[in-house]
GROMACS .gro file of C-alpha atoms in nm:
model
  140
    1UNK     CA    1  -1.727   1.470  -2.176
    2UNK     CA    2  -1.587   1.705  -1.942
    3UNK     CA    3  -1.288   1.901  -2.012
    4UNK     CA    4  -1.197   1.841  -1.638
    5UNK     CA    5  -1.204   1.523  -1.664
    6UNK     CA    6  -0.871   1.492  -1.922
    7UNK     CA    7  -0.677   1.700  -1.667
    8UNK     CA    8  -0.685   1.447  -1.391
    9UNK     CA    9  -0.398   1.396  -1.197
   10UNK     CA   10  -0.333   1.084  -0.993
   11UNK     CA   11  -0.188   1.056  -0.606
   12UNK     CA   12  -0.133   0.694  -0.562
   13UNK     CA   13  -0.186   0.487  -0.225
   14UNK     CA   14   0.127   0.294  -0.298
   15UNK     CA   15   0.403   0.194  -0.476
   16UNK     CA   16   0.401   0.248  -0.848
   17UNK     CA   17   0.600  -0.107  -0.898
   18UNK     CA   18   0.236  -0.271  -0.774
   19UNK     CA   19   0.047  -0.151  -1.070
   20UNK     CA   20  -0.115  -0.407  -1.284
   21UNK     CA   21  -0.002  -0.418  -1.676
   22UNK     CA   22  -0.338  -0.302  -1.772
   23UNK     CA   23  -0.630  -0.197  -1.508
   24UNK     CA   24  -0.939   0.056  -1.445
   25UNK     CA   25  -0.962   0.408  -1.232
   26UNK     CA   26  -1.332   0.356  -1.086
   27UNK     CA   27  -1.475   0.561  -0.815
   28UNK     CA   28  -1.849   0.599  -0.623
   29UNK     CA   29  -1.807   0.946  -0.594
   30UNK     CA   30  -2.049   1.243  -0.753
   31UNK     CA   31  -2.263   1.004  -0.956
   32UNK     CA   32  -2.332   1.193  -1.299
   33UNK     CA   33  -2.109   1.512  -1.185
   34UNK     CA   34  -2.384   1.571  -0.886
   35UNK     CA   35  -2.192   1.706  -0.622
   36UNK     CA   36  -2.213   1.508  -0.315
   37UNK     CA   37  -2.133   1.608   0.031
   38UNK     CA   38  -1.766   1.421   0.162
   39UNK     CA   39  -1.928   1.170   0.410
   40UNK     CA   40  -2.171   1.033   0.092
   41UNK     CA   41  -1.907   0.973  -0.116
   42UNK     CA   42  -1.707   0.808   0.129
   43UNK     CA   43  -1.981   0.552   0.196
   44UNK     CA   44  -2.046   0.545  -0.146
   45UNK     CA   45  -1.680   0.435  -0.202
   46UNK     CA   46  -1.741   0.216   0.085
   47UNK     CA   47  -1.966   0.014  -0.083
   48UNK     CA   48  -1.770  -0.020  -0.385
   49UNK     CA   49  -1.523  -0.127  -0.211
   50UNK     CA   50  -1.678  -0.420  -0.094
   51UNK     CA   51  -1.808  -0.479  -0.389
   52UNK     CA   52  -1.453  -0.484  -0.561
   53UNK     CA   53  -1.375  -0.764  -0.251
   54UNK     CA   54  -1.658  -0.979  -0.343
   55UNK     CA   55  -1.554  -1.021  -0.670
   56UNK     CA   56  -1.186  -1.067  -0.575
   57UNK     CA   57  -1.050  -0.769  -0.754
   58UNK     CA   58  -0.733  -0.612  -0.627
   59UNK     CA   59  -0.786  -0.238  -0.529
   60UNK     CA   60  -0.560   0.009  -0.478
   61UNK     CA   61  -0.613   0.366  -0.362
   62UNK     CA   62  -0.589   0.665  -0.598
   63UNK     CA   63  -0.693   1.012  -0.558
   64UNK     CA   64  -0.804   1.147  -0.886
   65UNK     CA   65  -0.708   1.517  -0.883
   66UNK     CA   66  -0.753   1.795  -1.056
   67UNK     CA   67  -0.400   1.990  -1.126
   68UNK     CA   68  -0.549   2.289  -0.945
   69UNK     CA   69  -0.631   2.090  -0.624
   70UNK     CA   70  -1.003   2.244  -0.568
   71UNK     CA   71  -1.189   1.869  -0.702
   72UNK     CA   72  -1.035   1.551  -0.638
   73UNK     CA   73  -1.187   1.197  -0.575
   74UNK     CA   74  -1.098   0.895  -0.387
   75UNK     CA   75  -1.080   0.614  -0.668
   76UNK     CA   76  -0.965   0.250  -0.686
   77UNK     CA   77  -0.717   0.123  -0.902
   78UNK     CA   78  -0.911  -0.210  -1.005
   79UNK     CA   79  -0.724  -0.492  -1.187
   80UNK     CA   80  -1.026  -0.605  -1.432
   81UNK     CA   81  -1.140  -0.634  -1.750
   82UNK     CA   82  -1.248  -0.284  -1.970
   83UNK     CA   83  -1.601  -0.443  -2.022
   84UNK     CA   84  -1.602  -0.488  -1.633
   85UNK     CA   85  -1.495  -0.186  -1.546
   86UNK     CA   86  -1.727   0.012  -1.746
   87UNK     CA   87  -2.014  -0.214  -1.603
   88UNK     CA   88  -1.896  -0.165  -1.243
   89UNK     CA   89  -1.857   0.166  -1.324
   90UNK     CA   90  -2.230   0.224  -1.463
   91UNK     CA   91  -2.398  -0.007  -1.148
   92UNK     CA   92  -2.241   0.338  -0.939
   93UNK     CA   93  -2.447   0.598  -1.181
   94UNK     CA   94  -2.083   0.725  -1.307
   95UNK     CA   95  -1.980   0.892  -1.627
   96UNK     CA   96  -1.714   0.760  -1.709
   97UNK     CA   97  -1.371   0.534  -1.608
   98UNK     CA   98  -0.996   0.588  -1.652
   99UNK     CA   99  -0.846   0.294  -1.839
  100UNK     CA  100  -0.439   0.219  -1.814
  101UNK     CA  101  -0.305  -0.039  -2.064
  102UNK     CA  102   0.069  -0.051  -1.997
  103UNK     CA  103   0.142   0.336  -1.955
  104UNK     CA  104  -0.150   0.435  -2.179
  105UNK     CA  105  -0.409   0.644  -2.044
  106UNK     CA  106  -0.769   0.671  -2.228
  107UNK     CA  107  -1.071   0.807  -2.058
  108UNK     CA  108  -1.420   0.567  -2.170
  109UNK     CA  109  -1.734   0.708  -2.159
  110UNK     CA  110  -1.938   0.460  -1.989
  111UNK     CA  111  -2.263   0.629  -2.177
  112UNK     CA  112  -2.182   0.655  -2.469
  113UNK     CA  113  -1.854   0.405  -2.492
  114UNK     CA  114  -1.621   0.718  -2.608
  115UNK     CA  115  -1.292   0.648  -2.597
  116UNK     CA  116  -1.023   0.947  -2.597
  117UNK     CA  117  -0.665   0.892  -2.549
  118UNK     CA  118  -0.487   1.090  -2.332
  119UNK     CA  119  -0.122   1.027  -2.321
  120UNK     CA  120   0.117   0.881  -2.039
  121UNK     CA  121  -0.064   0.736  -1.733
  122UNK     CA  122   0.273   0.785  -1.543
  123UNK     CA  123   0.308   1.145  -1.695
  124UNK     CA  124  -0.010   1.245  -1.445
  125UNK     CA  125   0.138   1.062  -1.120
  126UNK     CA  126   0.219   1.358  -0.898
  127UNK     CA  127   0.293   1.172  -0.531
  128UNK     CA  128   0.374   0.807  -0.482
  129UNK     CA  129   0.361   0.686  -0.098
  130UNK     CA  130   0.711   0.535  -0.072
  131UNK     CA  131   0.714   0.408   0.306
  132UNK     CA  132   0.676   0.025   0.360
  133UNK     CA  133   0.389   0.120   0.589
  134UNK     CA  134   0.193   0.270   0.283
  135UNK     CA  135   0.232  -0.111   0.073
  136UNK     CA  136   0.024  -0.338   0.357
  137UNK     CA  137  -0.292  -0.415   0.312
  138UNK     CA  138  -0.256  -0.350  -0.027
  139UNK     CA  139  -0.633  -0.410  -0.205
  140UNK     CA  140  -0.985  -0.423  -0.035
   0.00000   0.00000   0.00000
């Protein structure tokens, strides 16, 4: 797996206080690392989006980042299963998924089901969106 990969950062669409116990990092974007143009991956994340809404998962925004700010992602926070995840996850050609249980952060393979853990979720939150206007809508 990518060394990149275990240095994501995350920029959160909303209030920390509306994470989920335990829930997924998915995203549509650069299927298999194949670097796709900004307007792709935003349909691509498009359509999982309302794919997440069909099967009545809450999604919340997250930009996966890397800590040098030249690759980032626009991601879901999903509140499913691991199995479901990874699945979802695999239907969207991607490598792999970020999964949170309580403030645990592993990184799964969706291949290969690898799992490598890689410390506090909340460690790697570097902005929270505070303002009231940032919590409605909240999900897909």
């Amino acid at each position: 797996m990518k060394e990149e990969y275990a240095n994501t950062f995350f920029h959160l669409g909303f209030r920390e206080k509306f994470l989920p116990n335990s829930f997924a990092i998915v995203t549509a974007c650069n299927p298999m690392d194949e670097k796709l143009s900004e307007e792709v991956n935003h349909l691509r994340n498009e359509r999982l989006k309302n794919t997440l809404k069909s099967k009545n998962f809450l999604a919340l925004p997250v930009l996966g980042r890397s800590l040098d700010g030249l690759h980032e992602e626009e991601s879901f926070c999903v509140n499913c299963s691991k199995e479901e995840a990874v699945s979802l996850a695999r239907s969207y050609d991607q490598r792999a998924i970020f999964w949170i249980d309580e403030d645990n952060l592993e990184i799964i393979d969706c291949k290969l089901a690898e799992i490598e853990f890689l410390g506090s979720f909340k460690a790697r939150i570097c902005l929270l969106y505070t303002s009231d206007a940032a919590d409605e809508g909240l999900g897909v």
